[in-house]
Short mmCIF file of C-alpha atoms in Angstrom, two decimals:
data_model
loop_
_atom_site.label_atom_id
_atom_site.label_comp_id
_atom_site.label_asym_id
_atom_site.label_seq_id
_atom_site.Cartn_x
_atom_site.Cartn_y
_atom_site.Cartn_z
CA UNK A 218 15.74 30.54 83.43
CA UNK A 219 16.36 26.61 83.17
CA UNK A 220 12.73 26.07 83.01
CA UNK A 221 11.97 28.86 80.83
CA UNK A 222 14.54 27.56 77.94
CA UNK A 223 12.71 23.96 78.45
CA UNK A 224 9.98 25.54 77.88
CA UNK A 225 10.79 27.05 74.40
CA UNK A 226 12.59 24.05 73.17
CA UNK A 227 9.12 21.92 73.69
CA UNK A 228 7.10 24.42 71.55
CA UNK A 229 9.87 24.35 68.80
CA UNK A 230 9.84 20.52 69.16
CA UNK A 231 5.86 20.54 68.76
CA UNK A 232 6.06 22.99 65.72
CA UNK A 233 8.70 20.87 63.94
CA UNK A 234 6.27 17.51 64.79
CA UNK A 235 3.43 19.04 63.44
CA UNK A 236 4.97 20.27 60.24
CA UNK A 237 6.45 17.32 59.22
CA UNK A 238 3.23 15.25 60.18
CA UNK A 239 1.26 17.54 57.55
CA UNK A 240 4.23 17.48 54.82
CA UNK A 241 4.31 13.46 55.11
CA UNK A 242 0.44 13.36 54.83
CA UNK A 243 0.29 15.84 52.23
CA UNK A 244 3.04 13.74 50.42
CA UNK A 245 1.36 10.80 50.85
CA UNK A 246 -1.68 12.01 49.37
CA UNK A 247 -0.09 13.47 46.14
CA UNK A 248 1.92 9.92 45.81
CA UNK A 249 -2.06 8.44 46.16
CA UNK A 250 -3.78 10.78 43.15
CA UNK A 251 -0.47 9.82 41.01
CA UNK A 252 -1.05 6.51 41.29
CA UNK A 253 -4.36 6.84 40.28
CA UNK A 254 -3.89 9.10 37.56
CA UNK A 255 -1.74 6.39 35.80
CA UNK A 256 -3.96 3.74 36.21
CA UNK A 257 -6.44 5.93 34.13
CA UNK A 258 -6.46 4.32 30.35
CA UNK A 259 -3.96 6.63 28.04
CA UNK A 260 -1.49 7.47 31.29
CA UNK A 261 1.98 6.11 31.62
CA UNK A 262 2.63 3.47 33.50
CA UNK A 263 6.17 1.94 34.90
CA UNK A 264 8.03 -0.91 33.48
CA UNK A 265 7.17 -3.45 35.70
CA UNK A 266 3.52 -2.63 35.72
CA UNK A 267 3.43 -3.83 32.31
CA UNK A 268 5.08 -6.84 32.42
CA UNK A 269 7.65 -5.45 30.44
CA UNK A 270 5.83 -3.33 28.26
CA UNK A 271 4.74 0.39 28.34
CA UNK A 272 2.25 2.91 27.47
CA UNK A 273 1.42 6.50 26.62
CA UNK A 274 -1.62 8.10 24.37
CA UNK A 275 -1.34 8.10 20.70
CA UNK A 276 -0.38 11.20 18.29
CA UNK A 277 -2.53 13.68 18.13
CA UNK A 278 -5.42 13.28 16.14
CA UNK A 279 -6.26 9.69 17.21
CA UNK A 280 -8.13 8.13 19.98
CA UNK A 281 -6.85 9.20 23.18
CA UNK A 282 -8.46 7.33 25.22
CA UNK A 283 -6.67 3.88 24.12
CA UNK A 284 -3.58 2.90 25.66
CA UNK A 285 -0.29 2.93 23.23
CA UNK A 286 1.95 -0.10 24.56
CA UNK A 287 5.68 0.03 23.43
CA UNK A 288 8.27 -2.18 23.79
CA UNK A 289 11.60 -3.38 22.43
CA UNK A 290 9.44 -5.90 20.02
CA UNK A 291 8.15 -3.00 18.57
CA UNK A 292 8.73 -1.80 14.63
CA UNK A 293 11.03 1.15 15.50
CA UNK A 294 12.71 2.30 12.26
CA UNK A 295 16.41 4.22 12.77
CA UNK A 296 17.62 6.41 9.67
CA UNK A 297 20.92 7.52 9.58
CA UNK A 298 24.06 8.32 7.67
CA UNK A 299 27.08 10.26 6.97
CA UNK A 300 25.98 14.03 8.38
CA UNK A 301 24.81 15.84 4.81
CA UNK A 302 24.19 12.94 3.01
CA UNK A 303 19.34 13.42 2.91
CA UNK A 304 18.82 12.49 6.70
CA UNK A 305 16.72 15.17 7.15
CA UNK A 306 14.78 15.51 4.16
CA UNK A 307 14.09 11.21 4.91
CA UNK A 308 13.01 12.00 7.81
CA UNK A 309 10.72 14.95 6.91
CA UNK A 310 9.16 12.97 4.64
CA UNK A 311 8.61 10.43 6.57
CA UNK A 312 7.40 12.16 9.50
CA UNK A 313 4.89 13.88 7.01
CA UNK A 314 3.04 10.61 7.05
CA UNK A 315 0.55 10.52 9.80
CA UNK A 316 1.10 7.35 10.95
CA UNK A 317 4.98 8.00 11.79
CA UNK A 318 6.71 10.17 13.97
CA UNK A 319 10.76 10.70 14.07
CA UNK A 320 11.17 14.41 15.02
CA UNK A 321 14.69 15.82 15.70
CA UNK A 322 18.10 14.26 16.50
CA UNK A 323 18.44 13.11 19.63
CA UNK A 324 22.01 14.04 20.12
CA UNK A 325 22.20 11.35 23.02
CA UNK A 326 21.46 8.16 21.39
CA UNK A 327 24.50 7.83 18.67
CA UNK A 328 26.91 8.78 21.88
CA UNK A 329 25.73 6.11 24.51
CA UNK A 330 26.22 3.76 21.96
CA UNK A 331 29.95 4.88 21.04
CA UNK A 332 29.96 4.42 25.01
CA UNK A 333 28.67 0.40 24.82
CA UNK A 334 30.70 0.01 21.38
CA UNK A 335 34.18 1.81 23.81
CA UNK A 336 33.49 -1.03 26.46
CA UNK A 337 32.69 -3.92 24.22
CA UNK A 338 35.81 -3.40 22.67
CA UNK A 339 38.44 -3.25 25.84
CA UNK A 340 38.83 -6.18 27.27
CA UNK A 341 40.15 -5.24 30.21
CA UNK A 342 37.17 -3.24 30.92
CA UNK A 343 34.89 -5.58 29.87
CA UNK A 344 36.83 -8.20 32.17
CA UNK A 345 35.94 -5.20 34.94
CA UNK A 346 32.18 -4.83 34.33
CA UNK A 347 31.54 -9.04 33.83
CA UNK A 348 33.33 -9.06 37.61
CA UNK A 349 30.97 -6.31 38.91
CA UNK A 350 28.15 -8.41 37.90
CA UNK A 351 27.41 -6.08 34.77
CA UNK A 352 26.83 -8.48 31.51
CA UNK A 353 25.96 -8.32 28.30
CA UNK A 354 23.08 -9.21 29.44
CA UNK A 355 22.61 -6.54 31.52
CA UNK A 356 24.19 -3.72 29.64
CA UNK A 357 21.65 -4.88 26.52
CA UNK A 358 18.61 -4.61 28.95
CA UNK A 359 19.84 -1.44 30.43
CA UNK A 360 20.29 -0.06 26.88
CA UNK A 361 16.58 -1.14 25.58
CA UNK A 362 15.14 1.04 28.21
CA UNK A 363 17.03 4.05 27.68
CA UNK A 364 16.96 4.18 23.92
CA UNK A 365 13.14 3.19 23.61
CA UNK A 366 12.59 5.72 26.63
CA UNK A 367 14.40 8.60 24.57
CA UNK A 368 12.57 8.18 21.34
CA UNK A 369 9.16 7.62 22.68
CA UNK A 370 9.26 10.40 25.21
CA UNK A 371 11.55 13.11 22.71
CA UNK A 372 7.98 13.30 20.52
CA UNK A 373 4.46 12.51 20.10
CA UNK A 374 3.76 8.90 20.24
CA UNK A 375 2.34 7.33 16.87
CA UNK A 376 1.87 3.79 15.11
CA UNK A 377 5.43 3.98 13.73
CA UNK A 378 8.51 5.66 15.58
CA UNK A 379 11.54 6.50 14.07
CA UNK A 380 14.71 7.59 14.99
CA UNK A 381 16.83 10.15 12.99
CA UNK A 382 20.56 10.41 14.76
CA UNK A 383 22.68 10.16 11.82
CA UNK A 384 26.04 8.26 13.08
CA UNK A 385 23.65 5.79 15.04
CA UNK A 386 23.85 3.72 12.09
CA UNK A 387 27.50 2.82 13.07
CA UNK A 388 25.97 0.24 15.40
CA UNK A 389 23.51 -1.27 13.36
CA UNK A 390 24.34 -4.26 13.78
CA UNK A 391 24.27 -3.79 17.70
CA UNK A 392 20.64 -2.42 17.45
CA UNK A 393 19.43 -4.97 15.18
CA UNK A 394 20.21 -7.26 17.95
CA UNK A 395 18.69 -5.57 20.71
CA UNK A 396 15.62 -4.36 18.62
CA UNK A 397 14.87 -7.64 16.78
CA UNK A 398 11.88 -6.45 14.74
CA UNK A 399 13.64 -2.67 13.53
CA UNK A 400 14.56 -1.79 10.36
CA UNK A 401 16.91 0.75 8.86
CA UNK A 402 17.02 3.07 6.45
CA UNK A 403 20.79 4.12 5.45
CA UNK A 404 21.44 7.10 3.45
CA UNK A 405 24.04 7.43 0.97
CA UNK A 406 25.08 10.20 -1.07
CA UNK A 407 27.68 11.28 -3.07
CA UNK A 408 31.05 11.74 -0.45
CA UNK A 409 32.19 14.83 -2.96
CA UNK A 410 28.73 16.39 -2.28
CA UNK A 411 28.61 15.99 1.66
CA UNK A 412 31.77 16.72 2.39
CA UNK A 413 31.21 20.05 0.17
CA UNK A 414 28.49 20.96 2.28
CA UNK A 415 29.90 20.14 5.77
CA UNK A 416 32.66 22.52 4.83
CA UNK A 417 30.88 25.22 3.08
CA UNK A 418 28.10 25.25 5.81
CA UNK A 419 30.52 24.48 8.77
CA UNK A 420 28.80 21.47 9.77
CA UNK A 421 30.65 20.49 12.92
CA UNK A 422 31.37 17.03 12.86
CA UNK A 423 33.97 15.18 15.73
CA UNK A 424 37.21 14.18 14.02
CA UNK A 425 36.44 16.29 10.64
CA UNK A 426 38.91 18.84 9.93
CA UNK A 427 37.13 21.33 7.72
CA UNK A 428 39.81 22.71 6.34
CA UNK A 429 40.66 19.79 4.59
CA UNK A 430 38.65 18.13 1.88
CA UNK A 431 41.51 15.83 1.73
CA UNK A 432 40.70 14.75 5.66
CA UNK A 433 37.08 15.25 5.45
CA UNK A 434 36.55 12.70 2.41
CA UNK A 435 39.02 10.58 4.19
CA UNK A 436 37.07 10.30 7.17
CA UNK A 437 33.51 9.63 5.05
CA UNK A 438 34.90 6.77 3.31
CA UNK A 439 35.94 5.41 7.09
CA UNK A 440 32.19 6.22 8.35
CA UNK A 441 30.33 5.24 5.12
CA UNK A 442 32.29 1.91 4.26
CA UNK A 443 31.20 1.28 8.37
CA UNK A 444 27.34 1.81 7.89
CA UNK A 445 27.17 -0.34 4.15
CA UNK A 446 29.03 -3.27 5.58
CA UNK A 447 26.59 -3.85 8.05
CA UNK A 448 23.69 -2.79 6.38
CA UNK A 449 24.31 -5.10 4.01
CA UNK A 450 24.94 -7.77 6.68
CA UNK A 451 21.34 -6.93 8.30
CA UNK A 452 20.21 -8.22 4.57
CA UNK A 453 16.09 -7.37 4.61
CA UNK A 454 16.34 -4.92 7.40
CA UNK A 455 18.16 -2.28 5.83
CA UNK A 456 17.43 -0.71 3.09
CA UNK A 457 19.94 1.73 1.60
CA UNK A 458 18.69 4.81 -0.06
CA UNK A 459 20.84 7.07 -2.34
CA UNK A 460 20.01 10.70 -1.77
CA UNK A 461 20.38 11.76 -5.34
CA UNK A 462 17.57 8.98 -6.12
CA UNK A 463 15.38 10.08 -3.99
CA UNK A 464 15.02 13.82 -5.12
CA UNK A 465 15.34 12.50 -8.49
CA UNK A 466 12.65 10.42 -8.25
CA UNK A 467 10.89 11.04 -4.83
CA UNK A 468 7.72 8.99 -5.80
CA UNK A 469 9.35 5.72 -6.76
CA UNK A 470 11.49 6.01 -3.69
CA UNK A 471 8.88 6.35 -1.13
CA UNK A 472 6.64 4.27 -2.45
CA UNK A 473 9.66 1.37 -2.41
CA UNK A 474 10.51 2.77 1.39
CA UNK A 475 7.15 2.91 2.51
CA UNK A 476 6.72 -0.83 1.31
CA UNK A 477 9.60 -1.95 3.35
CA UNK A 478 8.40 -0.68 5.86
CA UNK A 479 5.19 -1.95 5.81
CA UNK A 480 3.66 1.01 5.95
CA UNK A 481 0.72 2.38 3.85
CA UNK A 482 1.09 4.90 1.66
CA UNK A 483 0.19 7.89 1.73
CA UNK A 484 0.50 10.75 -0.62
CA UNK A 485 1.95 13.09 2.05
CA UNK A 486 5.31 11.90 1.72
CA UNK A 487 5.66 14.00 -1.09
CA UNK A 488 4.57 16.84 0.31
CA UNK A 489 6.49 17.30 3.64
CA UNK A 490 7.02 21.15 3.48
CA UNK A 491 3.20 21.77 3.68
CA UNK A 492 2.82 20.07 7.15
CA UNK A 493 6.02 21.90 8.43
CA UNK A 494 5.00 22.86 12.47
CA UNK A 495 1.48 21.59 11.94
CA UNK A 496 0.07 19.26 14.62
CA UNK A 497 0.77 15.87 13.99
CA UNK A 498 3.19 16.98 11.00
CA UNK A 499 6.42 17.67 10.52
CA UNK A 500 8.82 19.34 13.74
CA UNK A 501 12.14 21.16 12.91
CA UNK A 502 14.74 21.81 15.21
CA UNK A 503 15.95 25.29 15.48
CA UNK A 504 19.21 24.67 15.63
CA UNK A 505 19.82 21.70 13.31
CA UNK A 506 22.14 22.92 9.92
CA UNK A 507 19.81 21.14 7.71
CA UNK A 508 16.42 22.95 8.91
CA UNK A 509 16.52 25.71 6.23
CA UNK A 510 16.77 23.62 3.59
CA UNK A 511 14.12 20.55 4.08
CA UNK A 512 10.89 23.74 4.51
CA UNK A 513 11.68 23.40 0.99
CA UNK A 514 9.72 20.99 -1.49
CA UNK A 515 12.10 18.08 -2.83
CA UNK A 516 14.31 19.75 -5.55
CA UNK A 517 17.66 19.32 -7.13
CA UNK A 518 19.60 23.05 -6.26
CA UNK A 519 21.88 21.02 -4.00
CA UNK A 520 22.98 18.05 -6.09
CA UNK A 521 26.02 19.40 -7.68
CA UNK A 522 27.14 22.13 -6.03
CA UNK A 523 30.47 20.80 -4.88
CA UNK A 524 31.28 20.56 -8.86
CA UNK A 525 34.37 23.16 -9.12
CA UNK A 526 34.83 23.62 -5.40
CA UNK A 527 37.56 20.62 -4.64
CA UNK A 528 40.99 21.43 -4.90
CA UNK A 529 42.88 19.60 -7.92
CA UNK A 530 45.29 17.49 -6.21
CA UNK A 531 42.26 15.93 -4.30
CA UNK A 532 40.27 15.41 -7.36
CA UNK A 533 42.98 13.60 -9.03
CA UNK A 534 43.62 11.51 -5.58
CA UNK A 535 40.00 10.98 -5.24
CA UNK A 536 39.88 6.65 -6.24
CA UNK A 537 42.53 6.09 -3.28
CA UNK A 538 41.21 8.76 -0.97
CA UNK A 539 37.18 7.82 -1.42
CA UNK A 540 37.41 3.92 -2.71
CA UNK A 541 33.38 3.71 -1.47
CA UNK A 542 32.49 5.92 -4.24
CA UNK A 543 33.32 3.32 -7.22
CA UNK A 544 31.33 0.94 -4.53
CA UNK A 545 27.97 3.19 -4.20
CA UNK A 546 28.03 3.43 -7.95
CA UNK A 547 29.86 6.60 -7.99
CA UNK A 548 32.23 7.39 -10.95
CA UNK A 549 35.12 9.18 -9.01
CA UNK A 550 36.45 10.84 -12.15
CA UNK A 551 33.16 12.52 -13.19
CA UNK A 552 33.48 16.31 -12.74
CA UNK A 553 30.58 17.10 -12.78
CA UNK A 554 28.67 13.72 -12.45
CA UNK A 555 25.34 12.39 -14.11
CA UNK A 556 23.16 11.24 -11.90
CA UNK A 557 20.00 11.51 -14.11
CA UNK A 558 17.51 13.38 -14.98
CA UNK A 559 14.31 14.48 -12.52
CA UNK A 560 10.64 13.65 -12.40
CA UNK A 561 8.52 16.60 -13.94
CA UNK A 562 7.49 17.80 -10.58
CA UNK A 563 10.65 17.97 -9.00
CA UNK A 564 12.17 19.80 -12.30
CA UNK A 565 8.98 22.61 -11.87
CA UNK A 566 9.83 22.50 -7.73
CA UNK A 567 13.28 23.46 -8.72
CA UNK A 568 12.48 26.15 -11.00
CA UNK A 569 9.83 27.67 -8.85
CA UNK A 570 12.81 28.09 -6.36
CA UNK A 571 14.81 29.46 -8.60
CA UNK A 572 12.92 32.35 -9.43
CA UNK A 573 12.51 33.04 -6.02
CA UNK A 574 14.02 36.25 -4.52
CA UNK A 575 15.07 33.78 -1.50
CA UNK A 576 19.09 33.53 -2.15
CA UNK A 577 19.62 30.21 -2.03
CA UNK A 578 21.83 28.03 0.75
CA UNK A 579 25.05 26.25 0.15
CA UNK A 580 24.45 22.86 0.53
#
């Protein structure tokens, strides 16, 4: 009986043995044709294989076969705002050009940056992490990788990437440091205007009350007065753009972005809603608020439709609740506002759209 159970455990011990021999060497030989396949020109190859840079294959449409090498020294480009305020219709555009790729919001980037601004600011926990051997130094390193690994990988790769995440502008200054050769592109619009549309649309927004223009315009002046002061101390890295301008006068805009950027232009830009899901064009989220309204060419439905909507008491509060407006050039009394007349196309955009049986969106 003794010898019989012996007997059993050495063919279970042999069948164990000789399927873990074959997993290892079947392992070993996928780890082998990995390695390989990155070495090929156009693969993706690690960090350190580099020498600190990295490497994918260009957007679509151009040459495959040559390696794309990005690093932090690259000319990333970071748009980004009050929510409602043009993000997405900058970015559309810009992602119309085919030498630029943003895509959709990240989601992750503006909150691991609220994370580093939470521990910068404690000093007891920054006391903590300088003990565990976790610096500045470090952190900055550590937060290089992870950003420029979230908007290469989140898209195709191209000559220019952007990044649209609108409250990621609250760190400007932080990624100006850690990205020495990006630029920014901060947009403003009126606060009466988004905060009309984050309410009417039910924008979502962390530490907005909806139900309160009073709160809402409160908290843009906080947010807004955040992004201009340090755009303004990044001096000729970012360039502020007022959303009323741009629809206004698309063209002029563009063409003034698209120079401080250093990128060509091309006439594209002004046509973002033709290249809408088209390879190499322009990607939409499903899910972001803002989606339904950039398919459309640039127009001027949405400039002024918070005119009527604010409660009186608010309006006549409005210089000590929204002091940034007198600062962006606003006139907080105006009900309703002039902020100038629109290029012929845009004006024959707009009416084309309103003749259309399409009821429009609150914006």
């Amino acid at each position: 009986m003794i010898g019989k159970l012996k007997q059993n455990l050495l063919v279970a011990c042999l069948v164990i043995s000789s399927v873990t021999v074959f997993y290892l060497g079947r392992h070993a030989m996928e780890c082998h044709h990995r390695i390989e396949e990155r070495s090929q020109p156009g693969g993706v190859l690690p960090l350190s294989a580099m020498g600190g840079s990295m490497r994918t294959t260009l957007r679509t449409g151009q040459n495959l076969s040559t390696p794309f090498v990005y690093n932090k020294d690259m000319p990333l480009i970071f748009i980004g705002g009050v929510p409602r305020s043009g993000t997405t219709l900058m970015r559309a555009m810009l992602d119309a050009h085919p030498e630029v790729r943003c895509g959709e919001e990240t989601r992750v980037i503006p909150r691991i940056l609220a994370m580093k601004q939470m521990w910068s600011r404690s000093g007891r926990e920054k006391m903590r992490l300088d003990e565990a051997g976790v610096t500045d130094e470090v952190l900055d390193a550590a937060m290089q990788a992870f950003l420029l690994e979230i908007i290469v990988k989140h898209g195709e790769p191209a000559n220019f990437l952007c990044n649209k995440d609108p409250f990621a502008l609250k760190s400007l200054s932080y990624l100006a440091k850690i990205f020495p050769r990006a630029k920014f592109v901060l947009m403003i619009r009126d606060g009466r205007a988004s905060v009309h549309s984050m309410i009417s649309r039910k924008v979502t927004i962390a530490g907005f009350d909806l139900g309160s223009y009073r709160d809402c315009l409160t908290k843009w002046n906080r947010a807004i007065e955040t992004m201009y002061t340090q755009c303004l101390e990044a001096a000729d890295k970012c360039l502020p753009v007022h959303y009323e301008q741009l629809v206004l006068h698309p063209e002029k805009w563009m063409r003034t972005l698209l120079k401080f950027l250093d990128i060509p232009w091309n006439d594209a830009v002004l046509h973002h809603e033709e290249l809408i899901g088209k390879a190499g064009g322009v990607s939409l989220s499903k899910v972001e608020r803002s989606t339904d309204q950039v398919i459309k060419p640039v127009n001027v439905e949405a400039l002024s439709k918070w005119v009527g909507k604010i409660p009186a008491d608010v309006l006549r509060d409005m210089p000590v609740i929204a002091p940034m407006l007198s600062r962006l050039g606003y006139d907080p009394h105006a009900n309703p506002p002039n902020y100038g007349r629109p290029d012929p196309k845009v004006l024959d955009n707009t009416r084309r759209l309103q003749k259309s049986p399409e009821k429009p969106n609150p914006s």
